[in-house]
C-alpha cells in the first residue's frame, strides 16, 4: 500500500461485514498472511460477497471472498504515533470492472479456490494477467 502505508506504520482494524465496505476503502484480508488493499468493487455471487481489490502501488489486483475479510482500516499512525490522513478523502478509484470480465474473473477465482486450493497454475495465472491487461488499458 505504499505510498500511503510505509514501513513502521500501524493500522487499526475494525471487524466489519463485506456488505458495509465502500469502494476506495482500505481493508485487511487473509491470503497466506494479512494483506491490506483498497476495495475497487464488491459484488454478490452465489450467496457470498466477492471483493475486487488492489494495492495503491500495484497495476494488478485480486479478488477475495467475504470469508477471508478481517476488517476495515479505521486509523493509520506513522512510526512516531502521529495520525496519518489520506489526502482529499482517499485515493480515487480509477477502475471498477463490470460486465462479462468481472464475472469471468470471479468464477476463475472460485474455480482456483475450490479445485486447486490456491495453488497457482499456468492457466489461472495467464487468465489473471489477461484480465488485468484488458481492463487497465
Tab-separated table of C-alpha atoms in Angstrom:
chain	number	residue	atom	x	y	z
A	1	UNK	CA	0.000	0.000	0.000
A	2	UNK	CA	2.979	2.287	-0.468
A	3	UNK	CA	2.985	5.346	-0.683
A	4	UNK	CA	0.169	5.668	1.891
A	5	UNK	CA	1.498	2.981	4.229
A	6	UNK	CA	5.220	2.913	4.891
A	7	UNK	CA	7.420	0.600	6.949
A	8	UNK	CA	6.775	1.138	10.648
A	9	UNK	CA	3.236	2.485	10.207
A	10	UNK	CA	0.484	0.907	12.299
A	11	UNK	CA	-3.134	0.445	11.304
A	12	UNK	CA	-6.230	-0.090	13.420
A	13	UNK	CA	-8.632	-2.680	12.048
A	14	UNK	CA	-12.329	-2.782	12.872
A	15	UNK	CA	-14.130	-6.076	12.201
A	16	UNK	CA	-16.755	-5.368	9.566
A	17	UNK	CA	-19.036	-7.182	7.155
A	18	UNK	CA	-18.281	-7.114	3.442
A	19	UNK	CA	-21.687	-5.559	2.771
A	20	UNK	CA	-20.674	-2.361	4.626
A	21	UNK	CA	-17.383	-1.729	2.781
A	22	UNK	CA	-17.330	1.127	0.271
A	23	UNK	CA	-15.308	1.467	-2.932
A	24	UNK	CA	-11.972	3.144	-2.197
A	25	UNK	CA	-11.889	1.978	1.416
A	26	UNK	CA	-8.866	0.162	2.851
A	27	UNK	CA	-9.494	-3.294	4.241
A	28	UNK	CA	-7.483	-6.227	5.546
A	29	UNK	CA	-7.946	-9.816	4.433
A	30	UNK	CA	-6.138	-13.089	4.864
A	31	UNK	CA	-4.341	-14.774	1.994
A	32	UNK	CA	-1.453	-16.795	3.417
A	33	UNK	CA	-0.848	-13.819	5.732
A	34	UNK	CA	-2.566	-10.499	6.360
A	35	UNK	CA	-2.845	-8.119	3.405
A	36	UNK	CA	-4.133	-4.533	3.307
A	37	UNK	CA	-5.556	-3.348	-0.024
A	38	UNK	CA	-8.051	-0.839	-1.376
A	39	UNK	CA	-11.528	-2.041	-2.384
A	40	UNK	CA	-12.258	-1.424	-6.055
A	41	UNK	CA	-15.580	-3.202	-6.355
A	42	UNK	CA	-17.733	-5.673	-4.481
A	43	UNK	CA	-20.361	-7.943	-5.914
A	44	UNK	CA	-22.593	-10.682	-4.590
A	45	UNK	CA	-22.463	-14.050	-6.303
A	46	UNK	CA	-23.640	-17.461	-5.086
A	47	UNK	CA	-24.607	-16.033	-1.684
A	48	UNK	CA	-21.181	-14.509	-0.949
A	49	UNK	CA	-19.655	-11.078	-1.411
A	50	UNK	CA	-16.581	-11.023	-3.639
A	51	UNK	CA	-14.176	-8.139	-3.176
A	52	UNK	CA	-12.064	-6.893	-6.074
A	53	UNK	CA	-9.016	-5.153	-4.613
A	54	UNK	CA	-5.642	-3.695	-5.477
A	55	UNK	CA	-2.714	-2.150	-3.646
A	56	UNK	CA	-2.077	1.544	-4.354
A	57	UNK	CA	1.321	0.788	-5.883
A	58	UNK	CA	0.214	-2.166	-7.993
A	59	UNK	CA	-1.001	-2.471	-11.570
A	60	UNK	CA	-2.773	-5.771	-10.977
A	61	UNK	CA	-5.221	-6.616	-8.267
A	62	UNK	CA	-7.033	-9.612	-6.973
A	63	UNK	CA	-10.234	-10.962	-5.579
A	64	UNK	CA	-11.110	-12.347	-2.173
A	65	UNK	CA	-14.255	-13.747	-0.653
A	66	UNK	CA	-16.115	-12.330	2.306
A	67	UNK	CA	-14.939	-15.251	4.428
A	68	UNK	CA	-11.325	-14.002	4.042
A	69	UNK	CA	-12.195	-10.482	5.233
A	70	UNK	CA	-10.645	-9.465	8.570
A	71	UNK	CA	-11.955	-5.899	8.746
A	72	UNK	CA	-11.787	-2.301	7.568
A	73	UNK	CA	-8.909	0.053	8.319
A	74	UNK	CA	-10.174	2.774	10.654
A	75	UNK	CA	-6.943	4.523	11.623
A	76	UNK	CA	-3.385	4.844	10.334
A	77	UNK	CA	-0.477	6.021	12.512
A	78	UNK	CA	3.088	6.716	11.422
A	79	UNK	CA	6.202	5.399	13.167
A	80	UNK	CA	6.088	8.270	15.714
A	81	UNK	CA	2.446	7.528	16.567
A	82	UNK	CA	1.012	10.542	14.753
A	83	UNK	CA	-2.241	10.027	12.795
A	84	UNK	CA	-1.928	9.797	9.023
A	85	UNK	CA	-4.765	11.285	6.989
A	86	UNK	CA	-5.432	10.248	3.427
A	87	UNK	CA	-5.340	13.285	1.136
A	88	UNK	CA	-8.733	14.506	-0.145
A	89	UNK	CA	-10.794	11.656	1.263
A	90	UNK	CA	-8.673	8.806	-0.034
A	91	UNK	CA	-7.251	7.764	-3.334
A	92	UNK	CA	-9.561	7.888	-6.316
A	93	UNK	CA	-10.636	4.527	-7.620
A	94	UNK	CA	-9.918	4.768	-11.321
A	95	UNK	CA	-11.137	1.308	-12.133
A	96	UNK	CA	-14.333	-0.600	-11.459
A	97	UNK	CA	-14.626	-3.743	-13.561
A	98	UNK	CA	-18.064	-4.622	-14.824
A	99	UNK	CA	-19.782	-6.983	-17.172
A	100	UNK	CA	-18.513	-10.263	-18.509
A	101	UNK	CA	-14.885	-9.719	-17.480
A	102	UNK	CA	-15.858	-9.265	-13.829
A	103	UNK	CA	-17.915	-12.466	-13.729
A	104	UNK	CA	-15.243	-14.486	-15.542
A	105	UNK	CA	-12.616	-13.200	-13.128
A	106	UNK	CA	-14.663	-14.099	-10.041
A	107	UNK	CA	-15.616	-17.500	-11.431
A	108	UNK	CA	-11.957	-18.265	-12.199
A	109	UNK	CA	-11.077	-17.314	-8.615
A	110	UNK	CA	-13.796	-19.640	-7.259
A	111	UNK	CA	-12.558	-22.391	-9.569
A	112	UNK	CA	-8.974	-21.896	-8.377
A	113	UNK	CA	-10.058	-21.848	-4.759
A	114	UNK	CA	-12.251	-24.960	-4.918
A	115	UNK	CA	-10.206	-27.182	-7.192
A	116	UNK	CA	-6.596	-26.047	-6.891
A	117	UNK	CA	-6.618	-24.978	-3.209
A	118	UNK	CA	-4.977	-21.637	-4.069
A	119	UNK	CA	-2.118	-23.290	-5.945
A	120	UNK	CA	-1.269	-21.182	-8.950
A	121	UNK	CA	-1.157	-22.879	-12.272
A	122	UNK	CA	-0.363	-21.544	-15.719
A	123	UNK	CA	-3.994	-21.341	-16.886
A	124	UNK	CA	-5.172	-19.328	-13.868
A	125	UNK	CA	-2.082	-17.081	-13.912
A	126	UNK	CA	-2.479	-16.382	-17.653
A	127	UNK	CA	-6.192	-15.639	-17.204
A	128	UNK	CA	-5.428	-13.262	-14.338
A	129	UNK	CA	-2.773	-11.401	-16.351
A	130	UNK	CA	-5.054	-11.152	-19.387
A	131	UNK	CA	-7.955	-9.827	-17.286
A	132	UNK	CA	-5.912	-7.009	-15.735
A	133	UNK	CA	-4.372	-6.067	-19.079
A	134	UNK	CA	-7.771	-5.892	-20.767
A	135	UNK	CA	-9.407	-3.695	-18.183
A	136	UNK	CA	-6.386	-1.462	-17.495
A	137	UNK	CA	-5.795	-0.031	-20.953
